[in-house]
Amino acid sequence: MKKSQPLTGRLFLMALDAVLIAMSATVALMGRRSLPWFEPAADLEDAVGPLALLIGLGWMVLLSAFGCHDPRKYGVGTTDLTRVVRASVTTAAAVGISAYLARYGLSRGYFFLLFMIGIPALVASRVLLRWAVQGARRRGRLT
């Protein structure tokens, strides 16, 4: 049973991140469409749609590559939070640079909202998980 705990923890973290990224992408799209300070864009879904899944998958890959899905590193220092922020900023940089170099018409408002919603959501989830893990360790459930 001990062998399956890291795998289960890893899958939980990956699922949580995938849900948060998908929610961030949805809220960013809705915000880009409805917030008054953004100019209306008729082709917003056409420009964002094909890229949204790739951005989400790339973000997940970078979170894993930066070690953000390793459950053994939870509750110790701030390294888990630092890894999430670094992986997310790297994702934002890669998306921005790629869109610029490819001359892809990615909405700047969507890009801004996606990462301004997604990064804090991922960090907040890690803080909440940290509190849960530390509480479980105090009660002797996790060692």
Short mmCIF file of C-alpha atoms in Angstrom, two decimals:
data_model
loop_
_atom_site.label_atom_id
_atom_site.label_comp_id
_atom_site.label_asym_id
_atom_site.label_seq_id
_atom_site.Cartn_x
_atom_site.Cartn_y
_atom_site.Cartn_z
CA MET A 1 0.00 0.00 0.00
CA LYS A 2 2.90 2.38 0.66
CA LYS A 3 4.02 2.11 -2.97
CA SER A 4 0.64 3.31 -4.27
CA GLN A 5 0.52 6.40 -2.06
CA PRO A 6 3.01 8.47 -4.12
CA LEU A 7 1.25 7.43 -7.34
CA THR A 8 -2.17 8.28 -5.91
CA GLY A 9 -0.85 11.60 -4.63
CA ARG A 10 0.74 12.38 -7.98
CA LEU A 11 -2.49 11.60 -9.86
CA PHE A 12 -4.47 13.73 -7.41
CA LEU A 13 -2.13 16.68 -7.93
CA MET A 14 -2.25 16.30 -11.70
CA ALA A 15 -6.05 16.11 -11.69
CA LEU A 16 -6.31 19.13 -9.41
CA ASP A 17 -3.97 21.15 -11.63
CA ALA A 18 -5.85 20.09 -14.78
CA VAL A 19 -9.17 21.19 -13.28
CA LEU A 20 -7.75 24.52 -12.11
CA ILE A 21 -6.14 25.23 -15.47
CA ALA A 22 -9.36 24.35 -17.32
CA MET A 23 -11.38 26.56 -14.98
CA SER A 24 -8.89 29.40 -15.41
CA ALA A 25 -9.09 29.10 -19.19
CA THR A 26 -12.89 29.15 -19.08
CA VAL A 27 -13.06 32.13 -16.74
CA ALA A 28 -10.42 33.96 -18.80
CA LEU A 29 -12.44 33.42 -21.97
CA MET A 30 -15.64 34.59 -20.28
CA GLY A 31 -13.84 37.57 -18.77
CA ARG A 32 -12.25 38.52 -22.06
CA ARG A 33 -15.65 38.41 -23.71
CA SER A 34 -17.57 40.33 -21.04
CA LEU A 35 -15.27 42.78 -19.25
CA PRO A 36 -15.93 46.32 -20.47
CA TRP A 37 -12.32 47.49 -20.79
CA PHE A 38 -11.55 44.92 -23.52
CA GLU A 39 -12.59 45.77 -27.05
CA PRO A 40 -15.10 43.30 -28.54
CA ALA A 41 -13.53 40.54 -30.61
CA ALA A 42 -15.75 38.71 -33.08
CA ASP A 43 -13.28 35.88 -33.67
CA LEU A 44 -12.22 35.33 -30.05
CA GLU A 45 -13.25 31.67 -29.89
CA ASP A 46 -11.62 30.98 -33.25
CA ALA A 47 -8.32 32.48 -32.10
CA VAL A 48 -8.30 31.05 -28.58
CA GLY A 49 -10.03 27.70 -29.11
CA PRO A 50 -7.33 25.77 -30.97
CA LEU A 51 -4.61 27.07 -28.68
CA ALA A 52 -6.38 26.69 -25.32
CA LEU A 53 -5.93 22.93 -25.17
CA LEU A 54 -2.27 23.18 -26.21
CA ILE A 55 -1.63 25.84 -23.56
CA GLY A 56 -3.26 23.66 -20.90
CA LEU A 57 -1.31 20.56 -21.92
CA GLY A 58 1.94 22.51 -22.10
CA TRP A 59 1.29 24.00 -18.67
CA MET A 60 0.69 20.52 -17.25
CA VAL A 61 3.89 19.20 -18.86
CA LEU A 62 5.93 22.06 -17.42
CA LEU A 63 4.39 21.64 -13.96
CA SER A 64 5.46 17.99 -14.07
CA ALA A 65 8.90 18.83 -15.47
CA PHE A 66 9.48 21.32 -12.64
CA GLY A 67 8.59 18.63 -10.06
CA CYS A 68 5.25 20.12 -9.01
CA HIS A 69 3.48 16.76 -8.99
CA ASP A 70 5.73 15.03 -6.48
CA PRO A 71 3.64 14.53 -3.32
CA ARG A 72 6.71 13.79 -1.19
CA LYS A 73 7.82 17.42 -1.42
CA TYR A 74 4.72 18.84 0.23
CA GLY A 75 4.64 20.72 3.48
CA VAL A 76 8.39 21.37 3.54
CA GLY A 77 9.50 24.96 3.03
CA THR A 78 8.33 27.02 0.09
CA THR A 79 9.93 24.96 -2.68
CA ASP A 80 6.59 23.54 -3.82
CA LEU A 81 5.17 27.05 -4.23
CA THR A 82 8.32 28.27 -5.98
CA ARG A 83 8.16 25.38 -8.44
CA VAL A 84 4.54 26.13 -9.30
CA VAL A 85 5.29 29.81 -9.90
CA ARG A 86 8.40 29.08 -11.97
CA ALA A 87 6.64 26.47 -14.12
CA SER A 88 3.69 28.82 -14.64
CA VAL A 89 5.81 31.84 -15.54
CA THR A 90 7.82 29.67 -17.92
CA THR A 91 4.56 28.54 -19.52
CA ALA A 92 3.40 32.15 -19.89
CA ALA A 93 6.73 33.14 -21.42
CA ALA A 94 6.70 30.20 -23.82
CA VAL A 95 3.14 30.93 -24.92
CA GLY A 96 3.77 34.64 -25.35
CA ILE A 97 7.01 34.21 -27.26
CA SER A 98 5.59 31.42 -29.44
CA ALA A 99 2.49 33.43 -30.31
CA TYR A 100 4.63 36.45 -31.15
CA LEU A 101 7.12 34.52 -33.31
CA ALA A 102 4.34 32.64 -35.11
CA ARG A 103 2.42 35.90 -35.55
CA TYR A 104 -0.59 34.16 -34.05
CA GLY A 105 -3.48 36.45 -33.11
CA LEU A 106 -3.77 35.31 -29.49
CA SER A 107 -5.90 37.74 -27.52
CA ARG A 108 -3.72 39.70 -25.11
CA GLY A 109 -6.68 40.05 -22.76
CA TYR A 110 -7.21 36.29 -22.69
CA PHE A 111 -3.49 35.69 -22.19
CA PHE A 112 -3.38 38.19 -19.31
CA LEU A 113 -6.51 36.85 -17.60
CA LEU A 114 -5.49 33.21 -18.05
CA PHE A 115 -2.24 33.59 -16.18
CA MET A 116 -3.47 36.19 -13.69
CA ILE A 117 -6.23 33.77 -12.67
CA GLY A 118 -4.37 30.48 -13.16
CA ILE A 119 -1.16 31.19 -11.27
CA PRO A 120 -2.84 32.39 -8.05
CA ALA A 121 -5.32 29.50 -8.27
CA LEU A 122 -2.50 26.95 -8.49
CA VAL A 123 -0.57 28.61 -5.66
CA ALA A 124 -3.70 28.80 -3.48
CA SER A 125 -4.39 25.12 -4.08
CA ARG A 126 -0.86 24.28 -2.97
CA VAL A 127 -1.23 26.37 0.20
CA LEU A 128 -4.51 24.63 1.05
CA LEU A 129 -2.95 21.24 0.34
CA ARG A 130 0.01 22.15 2.51
CA TRP A 131 -2.29 22.93 5.42
CA ALA A 132 -4.15 19.64 4.91
CA VAL A 133 -0.91 17.62 4.69
CA GLN A 134 0.57 19.29 7.77
CA GLY A 135 -2.62 18.65 9.72
CA ALA A 136 -2.62 14.99 8.66
CA ARG A 137 1.04 14.66 9.64
CA ARG A 138 0.31 16.12 13.06
CA ARG A 139 -2.41 13.53 13.54
CA GLY A 140 0.03 10.79 12.48
CA ARG A 141 -1.76 9.91 9.23
CA LEU A 142 1.08 10.81 6.88
CA THR A 143 4.70 10.09 7.66
#
